[in-house]
PDB file of C-alpha atoms in Angstrom:
ATOM      1  CA  MET Q 361       7.775   8.636 -13.749  1.00  0.00           C
ATOM      2  CA  ARG Q 362       5.409   5.682 -13.965  1.00  0.00           C
ATOM      3  CA  GLU Q 363       1.661   6.218 -13.658  1.00  0.00           C
ATOM      4  CA  HIS Q 364       0.435   6.424 -10.057  1.00  0.00           C
ATOM      5  CA  GLY Q 365      -2.349   7.814  -7.947  1.00  0.00           C
ATOM      6  CA  GLY Q 366      -1.610  10.817  -5.776  1.00  0.00           C
ATOM      7  CA  ASN Q 367      -0.785  12.944  -8.826  1.00  0.00           C
ATOM      8  CA  LEU Q 368      -2.835  15.865  -7.594  1.00  0.00           C
ATOM      9  CA  ASP Q 369      -0.636  18.305  -9.500  1.00  0.00           C
ATOM     10  CA  VAL Q 370      -2.067  16.854 -12.725  1.00  0.00           C
ATOM     11  CA  ALA Q 371      -5.597  17.500 -11.452  1.00  0.00           C
ATOM     12  CA  GLN Q 372      -4.722  21.103 -10.599  1.00  0.00           C
ATOM     13  CA  GLN Q 373      -3.132  21.712 -13.993  1.00  0.00           C
ATOM     14  CA  ARG Q 374      -6.198  20.383 -15.804  1.00  0.00           C
ATOM     15  CA  PHE Q 375      -9.030  21.615 -13.609  1.00  0.00           C
ATOM     16  CA  GLY Q 376      -7.562  24.372 -11.427  1.00  0.00           C
ATOM     17  CA  GLY Q 377      -7.802  24.989  -7.708  1.00  0.00           C
ATOM     18  CA  ALA Q 378      -5.293  24.792  -4.879  1.00  0.00           C
ATOM     19  CA  ALA Q 379      -4.264  21.459  -3.383  1.00  0.00           C
ATOM     20  CA  GLU Q 380      -6.362  22.095  -0.270  1.00  0.00           C
ATOM     21  CA  ASP Q 381      -9.478  22.522  -2.441  1.00  0.00           C
ATOM     22  CA  TRP Q 382      -9.268  18.933  -3.654  1.00  0.00           C
ATOM     23  CA  ILE Q 383     -10.319  15.618  -2.135  1.00  0.00           C
ATOM     24  CA  ASP Q 384      -7.679  13.191  -3.331  1.00  0.00           C
ATOM     25  CA  LEU Q 385      -9.293   9.761  -3.666  1.00  0.00           C
ATOM     26  CA  SER Q 386      -6.761   8.607  -6.255  1.00  0.00           C
ATOM     27  CA  THR Q 387      -4.736   6.643  -3.696  1.00  0.00           C
ATOM     28  CA  GLY Q 388      -5.476   3.945  -1.155  1.00  0.00           C
ATOM     29  CA  ILE Q 389      -4.378   6.129   1.750  1.00  0.00           C
ATOM     30  CA  ASN Q 390      -6.752   6.312   4.703  1.00  0.00           C
ATOM     31  CA  ARG Q 391      -8.227   9.828   4.732  1.00  0.00           C
ATOM     32  CA  ALA Q 392      -9.045   9.621   8.446  1.00  0.00           C
ATOM     33  CA  PRO Q 393      -5.450   9.313   9.667  1.00  0.00           C
ATOM     34  CA  TYR Q 394      -4.097   8.284  13.013  1.00  0.00           C
ATOM     35  CA  PRO Q 395      -4.553  11.423  15.132  1.00  0.00           C
ATOM     36  CA  ASP Q 396      -1.838  11.264  17.791  1.00  0.00           C
ATOM     37  CA  VAL Q 397       1.121  12.600  15.813  1.00  0.00           C
ATOM     38  CA  GLY Q 398       2.848  14.834  18.332  1.00  0.00           C
ATOM     39  CA  VAL Q 399       6.606  14.460  18.739  1.00  0.00           C
ATOM     40  CA  GLU Q 400       9.126  15.813  21.230  1.00  0.00           C
ATOM     41  CA  PRO Q 401      11.691  18.390  20.064  1.00  0.00           C
ATOM     42  CA  ARG Q 402      14.485  15.868  20.610  1.00  0.00           C
ATOM     43  CA  GLN Q 403      12.959  13.575  17.996  1.00  0.00           C
ATOM     44  CA  TRP Q 404      13.612  16.289  15.419  1.00  0.00           C
ATOM     45  CA  SER Q 405      17.033  17.375  16.640  1.00  0.00           C
ATOM     46  CA  ALA Q 406      18.787  14.109  17.560  1.00  0.00           C
ATOM     47  CA  LEU Q 407      19.768  11.113  15.482  1.00  0.00           C
ATOM     48  CA  PRO Q 408      17.604   8.078  16.283  1.00  0.00           C
ATOM     49  CA  SER Q 409      19.287   5.672  18.663  1.00  0.00           C
ATOM     50  CA  ARG Q 410      19.519   1.948  18.051  1.00  0.00           C
ATOM     51  CA  SER Q 411      17.282   1.283  21.057  1.00  0.00           C
ATOM     52  CA  GLU Q 412      14.622   3.625  19.675  1.00  0.00           C
ATOM     53  CA  ILE Q 413      14.666   1.870  16.320  1.00  0.00           C
ATOM     54  CA  GLU Q 414      14.446  -1.509  18.045  1.00  0.00           C
ATOM     55  CA  SER Q 415      11.444  -0.311  20.051  1.00  0.00           C
ATOM     56  CA  LEU Q 416       9.704   0.452  16.757  1.00  0.00           C
ATOM     57  CA  HIS Q 417      10.634  -2.995  15.453  1.00  0.00           C
ATOM     58  CA  ALA Q 418       9.106  -4.558  18.566  1.00  0.00           C
ATOM     59  CA  ALA Q 419       5.877  -2.598  18.066  1.00  0.00           C
ATOM     60  CA  ALA Q 420       5.696  -3.688  14.434  1.00  0.00           C
ATOM     61  CA  ARG Q 421       6.232  -7.342  15.358  1.00  0.00           C
ATOM     62  CA  GLN Q 422       3.384  -7.086  17.839  1.00  0.00           C
ATOM     63  CA  ALA Q 423       1.070  -5.377  15.363  1.00  0.00           C
ATOM     64  CA  TYR Q 424       1.863  -7.832  12.568  1.00  0.00           C
ATOM     65  CA  GLY Q 425       1.789 -10.941  14.747  1.00  0.00           C
ATOM     66  CA  THR Q 426       5.307 -12.145  14.031  1.00  0.00           C
ATOM     67  CA  ASP Q 427       8.530 -13.041  15.813  1.00  0.00           C
ATOM     68  CA  ALA Q 428      10.577 -12.873  12.613  1.00  0.00           C
ATOM     69  CA  PRO Q 429      13.431 -10.428  11.971  1.00  0.00           C
ATOM     70  CA  ILE Q 430      12.205  -7.034  10.807  1.00  0.00           C
ATOM     71  CA  VAL Q 431      13.674  -3.798   9.523  1.00  0.00           C
ATOM     72  CA  ALA Q 432      12.046  -0.378   9.333  1.00  0.00           C
ATOM     73  CA  ILE Q 433      12.547   1.457   6.072  1.00  0.00           C
ATOM     74  CA  GLY Q 434      11.371   4.682   4.437  1.00  0.00           C
ATOM     75  CA  GLY Q 435       8.133   3.252   3.048  1.00  0.00           C
ATOM     76  CA  ALA Q 436       7.361   0.034   1.179  1.00  0.00           C
ATOM     77  CA  GLN Q 437       8.560   1.726  -2.010  1.00  0.00           C
ATOM     78  CA  ALA Q 438      12.040   2.092  -0.534  1.00  0.00           C
ATOM     79  CA  ALA Q 439      12.101  -1.660   0.097  1.00  0.00           C
ATOM     80  CA  ILE Q 440      10.989  -2.364  -3.482  1.00  0.00           C
ATOM     81  CA  GLN Q 441      13.932  -0.336  -4.783  1.00  0.00           C
ATOM     82  CA  LEU Q 442      16.313  -2.649  -2.914  1.00  0.00           C
ATOM     83  CA  LEU Q 443      14.826  -5.995  -3.966  1.00  0.00           C
ATOM     84  CA  PRO Q 444      16.990  -6.503  -7.082  1.00  0.00           C
ATOM     85  CA  SER Q 445      20.089  -6.307  -4.871  1.00  0.00           C
ATOM     86  CA  LEU Q 446      19.042  -9.279  -2.737  1.00  0.00           C
ATOM     87  CA  ALA Q 447      20.219 -11.771  -5.354  1.00  0.00           C
ATOM     88  CA  SER Q 448      22.263 -12.041  -8.529  1.00  0.00           C
ATOM     89  CA  ARG Q 449      20.447 -10.977 -11.663  1.00  0.00           C
ATOM     90  CA  GLY Q 450      18.013 -13.585 -12.876  1.00  0.00           C
ATOM     91  CA  GLN Q 451      14.347 -13.906 -13.659  1.00  0.00           C
ATOM     92  CA  ALA Q 452      11.735 -11.929 -11.751  1.00  0.00           C
ATOM     93  CA  ARG Q 453       8.140 -13.025 -12.224  1.00  0.00           C
ATOM     94  CA  ILE Q 454       5.346 -10.769 -11.060  1.00  0.00           C
ATOM     95  CA  LEU Q 455       1.694 -11.724 -10.643  1.00  0.00           C
ATOM     96  CA  ALA Q 456      -0.073  -9.098 -12.747  1.00  0.00           C
ATOM     97  CA  PRO Q 457      -1.761  -6.756 -13.305  1.00  0.00           C
ATOM     98  CA  THR Q 458      -0.478  -5.103 -10.165  1.00  0.00           C
ATOM     99  CA  TYR Q 459       1.530  -2.198  -8.771  1.00  0.00           C
ATOM    100  CA  ASN Q 460       3.682  -1.119 -11.696  1.00  0.00           C
ATOM    101  CA  GLU Q 461       6.854  -0.251  -9.794  1.00  0.00           C
ATOM    102  CA  TYR Q 462       7.906  -3.899  -9.476  1.00  0.00           C
ATOM    103  CA  ALA Q 463       8.418  -4.511 -13.182  1.00  0.00           C
ATOM    104  CA  GLY Q 464      10.086  -1.139 -13.636  1.00  0.00           C
ATOM    105  CA  VAL Q 465      12.507  -1.553 -10.749  1.00  0.00           C
ATOM    106  CA  PHE Q 466      13.617  -5.055 -11.730  1.00  0.00           C
ATOM    107  CA  SER Q 467      13.934  -4.118 -15.414  1.00  0.00           C
ATOM    108  CA  ALA Q 468      16.058  -1.078 -14.566  1.00  0.00           C
ATOM    109  CA  ALA Q 469      18.374  -3.336 -12.552  1.00  0.00           C
ATOM    110  CA  GLY Q 470      18.926  -5.645 -15.518  1.00  0.00           C
ATOM    111  CA  TRP Q 471      16.666  -8.512 -14.485  1.00  0.00           C
ATOM    112  CA  ASP Q 472      14.656 -10.598 -16.934  1.00  0.00           C
ATOM    113  CA  VAL Q 473      11.098  -9.624 -16.016  1.00  0.00           C
ATOM    114  CA  ALA Q 474       7.934 -11.564 -16.816  1.00  0.00           C
ATOM    115  CA  GLU Q 475       4.424 -10.613 -15.742  1.00  0.00           C
ATOM    116  CA  VAL Q 476       2.183 -13.651 -15.326  1.00  0.00           C
ATOM    117  CA  SER Q 477      -1.522 -14.069 -14.644  1.00  0.00           C
ATOM    118  CA  GLU Q 478      -1.574 -17.193 -12.456  1.00  0.00           C
ATOM    119  CA  LEU Q 479       0.184 -18.164  -9.242  1.00  0.00           C
ATOM    120  CA  ALA Q 480       1.439 -21.429 -10.744  1.00  0.00           C
ATOM    121  CA  ALA Q 481       3.286 -19.492 -13.454  1.00  0.00           C
ATOM    122  CA  LEU Q 482       5.544 -17.952 -10.814  1.00  0.00           C
ATOM    123  CA  ALA Q 483       7.284 -21.311 -10.316  1.00  0.00           C
ATOM    124  CA  GLY Q 484      10.908 -21.305 -11.416  1.00  0.00           C
ATOM    125  CA  ALA Q 485      11.507 -17.606 -10.812  1.00  0.00           C
ATOM    126  CA  ASP Q 486      14.564 -16.400  -8.944  1.00  0.00           C
ATOM    127  CA  ILE Q 487      12.312 -13.787  -7.336  1.00  0.00           C
ATOM    128  CA  ALA Q 488       8.516 -14.058  -7.461  1.00  0.00           C
ATOM    129  CA  VAL Q 489       6.303 -11.121  -6.444  1.00  0.00           C
ATOM    130  CA  VAL Q 490       2.696 -11.257  -5.257  1.00  0.00           C
ATOM    131  CA  VAL Q 491       0.771  -8.240  -3.981  1.00  0.00           C
ATOM    132  CA  ASN Q 492      -1.783  -9.531  -1.478  1.00  0.00           C
ATOM    133  CA  PRO Q 493      -4.403  -8.107  -1.445  1.00  0.00           C
ATOM    134  CA  ASN Q 494      -3.655  -6.872  -4.919  1.00  0.00           C
ATOM    135  CA  ASN Q 495      -3.552  -3.312  -6.163  1.00  0.00           C
ATOM    136  CA  PRO Q 496      -5.724  -2.297  -8.029  1.00  0.00           C
ATOM    137  CA  ASP Q 497      -8.287  -5.127  -8.136  1.00  0.00           C
ATOM    138  CA  GLY Q 498      -8.074  -6.333  -4.528  1.00  0.00           C
ATOM    139  CA  GLN Q 499      -7.562  -9.990  -5.469  1.00  0.00           C
ATOM    140  CA  ARG Q 500      -6.668 -12.102  -2.439  1.00  0.00           C
ATOM    141  CA  HIS Q 501      -4.633 -15.281  -2.292  1.00  0.00           C
ATOM    142  CA  ASP Q 502      -4.881 -18.081   0.237  1.00  0.00           C
ATOM    143  CA  ARG Q 503      -1.871 -18.180   2.525  1.00  0.00           C
ATOM    144  CA  HIS Q 504      -1.459 -21.939   2.095  1.00  0.00           C
ATOM    145  CA  GLU Q 505      -1.284 -21.590  -1.693  1.00  0.00           C
ATOM    146  CA  LEU Q 506       1.345 -18.894  -1.317  1.00  0.00           C
ATOM    147  CA  LEU Q 507       3.425 -20.958   1.108  1.00  0.00           C
ATOM    148  CA  ALA Q 508       3.259 -23.881  -1.324  1.00  0.00           C
ATOM    149  CA  LEU Q 509       5.186 -21.714  -3.802  1.00  0.00           C
ATOM    150  CA  LEU Q 510       8.192 -21.347  -1.503  1.00  0.00           C
ATOM    151  CA  PRO Q 511      10.074 -24.493  -2.583  1.00  0.00           C
ATOM    152  CA  ARG Q 512       9.399 -23.644  -6.238  1.00  0.00           C
ATOM    153  CA  VAL Q 513      10.985 -20.168  -6.337  1.00  0.00           C
ATOM    154  CA  GLY Q 514      14.273 -18.682  -5.240  1.00  0.00           C
ATOM    155  CA  ARG Q 515      12.622 -15.992  -3.159  1.00  0.00           C
ATOM    156  CA  LEU Q 516       8.944 -15.133  -2.660  1.00  0.00           C
ATOM    157  CA  VAL Q 517       8.123 -11.475  -2.012  1.00  0.00           C
ATOM    158  CA  ILE Q 518       4.632 -10.792  -0.663  1.00  0.00           C
ATOM    159  CA  ASP Q 519       3.612  -7.140  -0.689  1.00  0.00           C
ATOM    160  CA  GLU Q 520       1.049  -6.677   2.088  1.00  0.00           C
ATOM    161  CA  SER Q 521       0.720  -2.912   1.790  1.00  0.00           C
ATOM    162  CA  PHE Q 522      -3.084  -3.166   1.946  1.00  0.00           C
ATOM    163  CA  ALA Q 523      -3.343  -6.089   4.392  1.00  0.00           C
ATOM    164  CA  ASP Q 524      -3.851  -4.216   7.680  1.00  0.00           C
ATOM    165  CA  ALA Q 525      -7.646  -4.234   7.457  1.00  0.00           C
ATOM    166  CA  VAL Q 526      -7.976  -7.776   6.032  1.00  0.00           C
ATOM    167  CA  SER Q 527      -8.166 -10.460   8.702  1.00  0.00           C
ATOM    168  CA  GLY Q 528      -6.174 -13.670   8.342  1.00  0.00           C
ATOM    169  CA  ILE Q 529      -4.412 -12.779   5.095  1.00  0.00           C
ATOM    170  CA  SER Q 530      -0.924 -11.932   6.313  1.00  0.00           C
ATOM    171  CA  LEU Q 531       2.063 -14.247   6.000  1.00  0.00           C
ATOM    172  CA  ALA Q 532       4.054 -12.174   8.490  1.00  0.00           C
ATOM    173  CA  PRO Q 533       3.780 -14.952  11.119  1.00  0.00           C
ATOM    174  CA  ASP Q 534       5.601 -17.248   8.649  1.00  0.00           C
ATOM    175  CA  ALA Q 535       8.217 -14.715   7.603  1.00  0.00           C
ATOM    176  CA  GLY Q 536      11.135 -16.459   9.296  1.00  0.00           C
ATOM    177  CA  ARG Q 537      11.096 -19.159   6.603  1.00  0.00           C
ATOM    178  CA  ALA Q 538      13.940 -19.229   4.112  1.00  0.00           C
ATOM    179  CA  GLY Q 539      13.040 -17.487   0.880  1.00  0.00           C
ATOM    180  CA  LEU Q 540      10.003 -15.607   2.199  1.00  0.00           C
ATOM    181  CA  LEU Q 541      10.014 -11.805   2.443  1.00  0.00           C
ATOM    182  CA  ILE Q 542       7.022  -9.681   3.492  1.00  0.00           C
ATOM    183  CA  LEU Q 543       6.696  -5.954   2.782  1.00  0.00           C
ATOM    184  CA  ARG Q 544       4.376  -3.818   4.887  1.00  0.00           C
ATOM    185  CA  SER Q 545       3.326  -0.208   4.410  1.00  0.00           C
ATOM    186  CA  PHE Q 546       2.615   1.900   7.474  1.00  0.00           C
ATOM    187  CA  GLY Q 547       1.360   5.047   5.748  1.00  0.00           C
ATOM    188  CA  LYS Q 548      -1.658   3.622   3.928  1.00  0.00           C
ATOM    189  CA  PHE Q 549      -3.718   2.156   6.770  1.00  0.00           C
ATOM    190  CA  TYR Q 550      -2.623   4.792   9.274  1.00  0.00           C
ATOM    191  CA  GLY Q 551      -3.178   7.592   6.755  1.00  0.00           C
ATOM    192  CA  LEU Q 552       0.312   9.033   7.246  1.00  0.00           C
ATOM    193  CA  ALA Q 553       1.988   8.379   3.906  1.00  0.00           C
ATOM    194  CA  GLY Q 554       4.102  11.516   4.247  1.00  0.00           C
ATOM    195  CA  LEU Q 555       5.845   9.999   7.254  1.00  0.00           C
ATOM    196  CA  ARG Q 556       7.557   7.543   4.841  1.00  0.00           C
ATOM    197  CA  LEU Q 557       7.595   4.436   6.970  1.00  0.00           C
ATOM    198  CA  GLY Q 558       7.348   0.782   6.077  1.00  0.00           C
ATOM    199  CA  PHE Q 559       8.789  -2.577   7.082  1.00  0.00           C
ATOM    200  CA  ALA Q 560      10.364  -5.677   5.607  1.00  0.00           C
ATOM    201  CA  VAL Q 561       9.833  -8.914   7.541  1.00  0.00           C
ATOM    202  CA  GLY Q 562      11.782 -12.026   6.661  1.00  0.00           C
ATOM    203  CA  ASN Q 563      14.537 -14.445   7.510  1.00  0.00           C
ATOM    204  CA  GLU Q 564      17.631 -13.288   9.328  1.00  0.00           C
ATOM    205  CA  ARG Q 565      19.878 -13.201   6.258  1.00  0.00           C
ATOM    206  CA  ASP Q 566      17.567 -11.127   4.060  1.00  0.00           C
ATOM    207  CA  ILE Q 567      16.750  -8.646   6.805  1.00  0.00           C
ATOM    208  CA  ALA Q 568      20.424  -8.226   7.674  1.00  0.00           C
ATOM    209  CA  THR Q 569      21.165  -7.538   3.994  1.00  0.00           C
ATOM    210  CA  LEU Q 570      18.388  -4.956   3.736  1.00  0.00           C
ATOM    211  CA  ALA Q 571      19.441  -3.328   7.006  1.00  0.00           C
ATOM    212  CA  ALA Q 572      23.000  -2.995   5.734  1.00  0.00           C
ATOM    213  CA  MET Q 573      21.757  -1.351   2.530  1.00  0.00           C
ATOM    214  CA  THR Q 574      19.533   1.151   4.347  1.00  0.00           C
ATOM    215  CA  GLY Q 575      22.291   2.318   6.694  1.00  0.00           C
ATOM    216  CA  PRO Q 576      22.276   3.221  10.401  1.00  0.00           C
ATOM    217  CA  TRP Q 577      19.450   5.820  10.291  1.00  0.00           C
ATOM    218  CA  PRO Q 578      16.907   4.594   7.722  1.00  0.00           C
ATOM    219  CA  ILE Q 579      13.977   6.513   9.227  1.00  0.00           C
ATOM    220  CA  SER Q 580      13.446   9.701  11.211  1.00  0.00           C
ATOM    221  CA  GLY Q 581      12.958  10.151  14.916  1.00  0.00           C
ATOM    222  CA  ALA Q 582       9.444  11.414  14.213  1.00  0.00           C
ATOM    223  CA  ALA Q 583       8.626   8.276  12.224  1.00  0.00           C
ATOM    224  CA  ILE Q 584       9.838   6.120  15.103  1.00  0.00           C
ATOM    225  CA  ALA Q 585       7.809   7.988  17.731  1.00  0.00           C
ATOM    226  CA  ILE Q 586       4.561   8.203  15.742  1.00  0.00           C
ATOM    227  CA  GLY Q 587       4.902   4.763  14.203  1.00  0.00           C
ATOM    228  CA  ARG Q 588       5.480   3.021  17.516  1.00  0.00           C
ATOM    229  CA  ARG Q 589       2.539   4.786  19.149  1.00  0.00           C
ATOM    230  CA  ALA Q 590       0.184   4.001  16.277  1.00  0.00           C
ATOM    231  CA  LEU Q 591       1.212   0.363  15.876  1.00  0.00           C
ATOM    232  CA  LEU Q 592       0.565  -0.315  19.560  1.00  0.00           C
ATOM    233  CA  ASP Q 593      -2.837   1.400  19.509  1.00  0.00           C
ATOM    234  CA  ARG Q 594      -4.954  -1.643  18.703  1.00  0.00           C
ATOM    235  CA  ASP Q 595      -8.189   0.058  19.816  1.00  0.00           C
ATOM    236  CA  TRP Q 596      -7.743   2.634  17.041  1.00  0.00           C
ATOM    237  CA  ALA Q 597      -6.916  -0.118  14.554  1.00  0.00           C
ATOM    238  CA  ARG Q 598     -10.027  -2.148  15.425  1.00  0.00           C
ATOM    239  CA  ALA Q 599     -12.293   0.900  15.206  1.00  0.00           C
ATOM    240  CA  THR Q 600     -10.741   1.882  11.873  1.00  0.00           C
ATOM    241  CA  ILE Q 601     -11.181  -1.590  10.412  1.00  0.00           C
ATOM    242  CA  ALA Q 602     -14.881  -1.528  11.363  1.00  0.00           C
ATOM    243  CA  ARG Q 603     -15.369   1.957   9.891  1.00  0.00           C
ATOM    244  CA  LEU Q 604     -13.640   1.041   6.644  1.00  0.00           C
ATOM    245  CA  ALA Q 605     -15.829  -2.046   6.231  1.00  0.00           C
ATOM    246  CA  ASP Q 606     -18.975   0.066   6.558  1.00  0.00           C
ATOM    247  CA  ASP Q 607     -17.603   2.743   4.247  1.00  0.00           C
ATOM    248  CA  CYS Q 608     -16.813   0.200   1.523  1.00  0.00           C
ATOM    249  CA  VAL Q 609     -20.470  -0.817   1.454  1.00  0.00           C
ATOM    250  CA  ARG Q 610     -21.476   2.841   1.345  1.00  0.00           C
ATOM    251  CA  LEU Q 611     -19.113   3.700  -1.504  1.00  0.00           C
ATOM    252  CA  ASP Q 612     -20.090   0.658  -3.576  1.00  0.00           C
ATOM    253  CA  ALA Q 613     -23.750   1.610  -3.234  1.00  0.00           C
ATOM    254  CA  ALA Q 614     -23.037   5.199  -4.302  1.00  0.00           C
ATOM    255  CA  ALA Q 615     -21.046   4.030  -7.333  1.00  0.00           C
ATOM    256  CA  GLN Q 616     -23.707   1.539  -8.370  1.00  0.00           C
ATOM    257  CA  SER Q 617     -26.322   4.270  -8.227  1.00  0.00           C
ATOM    258  CA  ARG Q 618     -24.238   6.015 -10.879  1.00  0.00           C
ATOM    259  CA  GLY Q 619     -24.334   2.834 -12.995  1.00  0.00           C
ATOM    260  CA  TRP Q 620     -20.789   1.739 -12.253  1.00  0.00           C
ATOM    261  CA  THR Q 621     -20.037  -1.950 -11.640  1.00  0.00           C
ATOM    262  CA  PRO Q 622     -17.758  -2.980  -8.757  1.00  0.00           C
ATOM    263  CA  VAL Q 623     -14.713  -4.883 -10.029  1.00  0.00           C
ATOM    264  CA  GLY Q 624     -12.938  -5.366  -6.719  1.00  0.00           C
ATOM    265  CA  GLY Q 625     -10.957  -3.502  -4.125  1.00  0.00           C
ATOM    266  CA  THR Q 626      -9.702  -3.557  -0.563  1.00  0.00           C
ATOM    267  CA  PRO Q 627     -10.959  -1.846   2.607  1.00  0.00           C
ATOM    268  CA  LEU Q 628      -8.888   1.199   1.561  1.00  0.00           C
ATOM    269  CA  PHE Q 629      -9.972   1.576  -2.070  1.00  0.00           C
ATOM    270  CA  ARG Q 630     -12.617   0.370  -4.510  1.00  0.00           C
ATOM    271  CA  LEU Q 631     -12.369  -0.370  -8.237  1.00  0.00           C
ATOM    272  CA  TYR Q 632     -15.219   0.155 -10.690  1.00  0.00           C
ATOM    273  CA  GLU Q 633     -15.972  -0.499 -14.330  1.00  0.00           C
ATOM    274  CA  THR Q 634     -17.444   2.758 -15.574  1.00  0.00           C
ATOM    275  CA  GLY Q 635     -17.487   2.231 -19.330  1.00  0.00           C
ATOM    276  CA  ASP Q 636     -15.414   5.393 -19.820  1.00  0.00           C
ATOM    277  CA  ALA Q 637     -13.076   6.088 -16.939  1.00  0.00           C
ATOM    278  CA  LEU Q 638     -11.718   9.348 -18.332  1.00  0.00           C
ATOM    279  CA  ALA Q 639     -15.247  10.755 -18.579  1.00  0.00           C
ATOM    280  CA  ALA Q 640     -16.023   9.527 -15.074  1.00  0.00           C
ATOM    281  CA  GLN Q 641     -12.812  11.058 -13.759  1.00  0.00           C
ATOM    282  CA  GLU Q 642     -13.672  14.390 -15.369  1.00  0.00           C
ATOM    283  CA  THR Q 643     -17.162  14.336 -13.855  1.00  0.00           C
ATOM    284  CA  LEU Q 644     -15.681  13.900 -10.382  1.00  0.00           C
ATOM    285  CA  ALA Q 645     -12.968  16.457 -11.080  1.00  0.00           C
ATOM    286  CA  ARG Q 646     -15.584  19.133 -11.715  1.00  0.00           C
ATOM    287  CA  GLY Q 647     -16.361  18.710  -8.031  1.00  0.00           C
ATOM    288  CA  GLN Q 648     -12.615  18.764  -7.278  1.00  0.00           C
ATOM    289  CA  ILE Q 649     -12.483  15.082  -6.404  1.00  0.00           C
ATOM    290  CA  TRP Q 650      -9.525  13.269  -7.923  1.00  0.00           C
ATOM    291  CA  SER Q 651      -9.601   9.583  -8.866  1.00  0.00           C
ATOM    292  CA  ARG Q 652      -7.311   7.046 -10.516  1.00  0.00           C
ATOM    293  CA  VAL Q 653      -7.625   5.750 -14.079  1.00  0.00           C
ATOM    294  CA  PHE Q 654      -5.571   3.110 -15.891  1.00  0.00           C
ATOM    295  CA  GLN Q 655      -4.260   3.344 -19.442  1.00  0.00           C
ATOM    296  CA  GLN Q 656      -4.501  -0.381 -20.016  1.00  0.00           C
ATOM    297  CA  LYS Q 657      -8.066  -0.608 -18.686  1.00  0.00           C
ATOM    298  CA  PRO Q 658     -10.014   2.351 -20.148  1.00  0.00           C
ATOM    299  CA  GLY Q 659     -13.170   1.579 -18.169  1.00  0.00           C
ATOM    300  CA  TRP Q 660     -11.542   1.164 -14.757  1.00  0.00           C
ATOM    301  CA  LEU Q 661     -11.745   3.896 -12.125  1.00  0.00           C
ATOM    302  CA  ARG Q 662     -10.315   3.497  -8.631  1.00  0.00           C
ATOM    303  CA  LEU Q 663     -11.587   5.484  -5.665  1.00  0.00           C
ATOM    304  CA  GLY Q 664     -10.294   5.752  -2.150  1.00  0.00           C
ATOM    305  CA  LEU Q 665     -12.765   6.190   0.687  1.00  0.00           C
ATOM    306  CA  PRO Q 666     -13.822   9.657   1.891  1.00  0.00           C
ATOM    307  CA  GLY Q 667     -12.581  10.500   5.352  1.00  0.00           C
ATOM    308  CA  ASN Q 668     -15.513  12.432   6.841  1.00  0.00           C
ATOM    309  CA  GLU Q 669     -19.095  13.499   6.172  1.00  0.00           C
ATOM    310  CA  VAL Q 670     -18.070  16.683   4.355  1.00  0.00           C
ATOM    311  CA  GLU Q 671     -16.120  14.575   1.874  1.00  0.00           C
ATOM    312  CA  TRP Q 672     -18.969  12.078   1.529  1.00  0.00           C
ATOM    313  CA  SER Q 673     -21.364  14.922   0.746  1.00  0.00           C
ATOM    314  CA  ARG Q 674     -19.083  16.346  -1.919  1.00  0.00           C
ATOM    315  CA  LEU Q 675     -18.647  12.926  -3.495  1.00  0.00           C
ATOM    316  CA  SER Q 676     -22.391  12.339  -3.494  1.00  0.00           C
ATOM    317  CA  ALA Q 677     -22.956  15.691  -5.191  1.00  0.00           C
ATOM    318  CA  ALA Q 678     -20.305  14.934  -7.823  1.00  0.00           C
ATOM    319  CA  LEU Q 679     -21.773  11.506  -8.538  1.00  0.00           C
ATOM    320  CA  SER Q 680     -25.251  12.971  -8.990  1.00  0.00           C
ATOM    321  CA  ARG Q 681     -24.129  15.300 -11.795  1.00  0.00           C
TER     322      ARG Q 681
END
């Protein structure tokens, strides 16, 4: 398995404790999740109907500000697994460094994979991938620059898994254009990653192809019920966006007091240069707080945002060691 956050089992093996003892800040998952997660018994016992799935699609279109075709899928990762099947094998170019599953998935499917460091270098690719905002450094790309790439690539995939709390960044309103495909994660912003829900938004042909590959019941009845309710709850979304903005300032200040330098991030995670990320990770782990390090960047440490004052207090205590 490729290196990822969320590997709390590694933390337990190295430092002990039960899973519930730990604060897992190694991912970009909102630790103050959407609270209204009740479901009716029927949503567990019956297969989801087509009308129920379409009601979720309608809620997602409203939340993402688009009229384009959309398909619900079992998380953004499930959509990534299907991308190589959208076209004949060719060249995939990925704006890097970024989420490492893209290169692995395309390579495993027999594609010629190149990781590039500039948007212009994506030109000529059969499939070009941009994560916007990027994971792990939070780099953002202007929507007009991204749209200018469309005639220069076979297909442009924009991963917007961390875009929910970033105003004006999404290309979902443009997703009906030929060659443009948008991936959205539900679980990160709404803090319900275990629900396994995401969306692909694009032109009619691509979405029909993805829908055929995912089959008639790509998500659960519970995911439909909770996802629809959360996506339509714009009051919760606005309040969460405001809280996350304040918490980013708070976390950056706490990290800088430790002597760490902010490198970047999104409203759901922050990235710091620590000088020695493994030592910094171990310091936090002594307080049973798990963080993310990167083999290729030995000074980088990524932290998600604490979800409540108890977690903030524990993080503050760990940072003061």
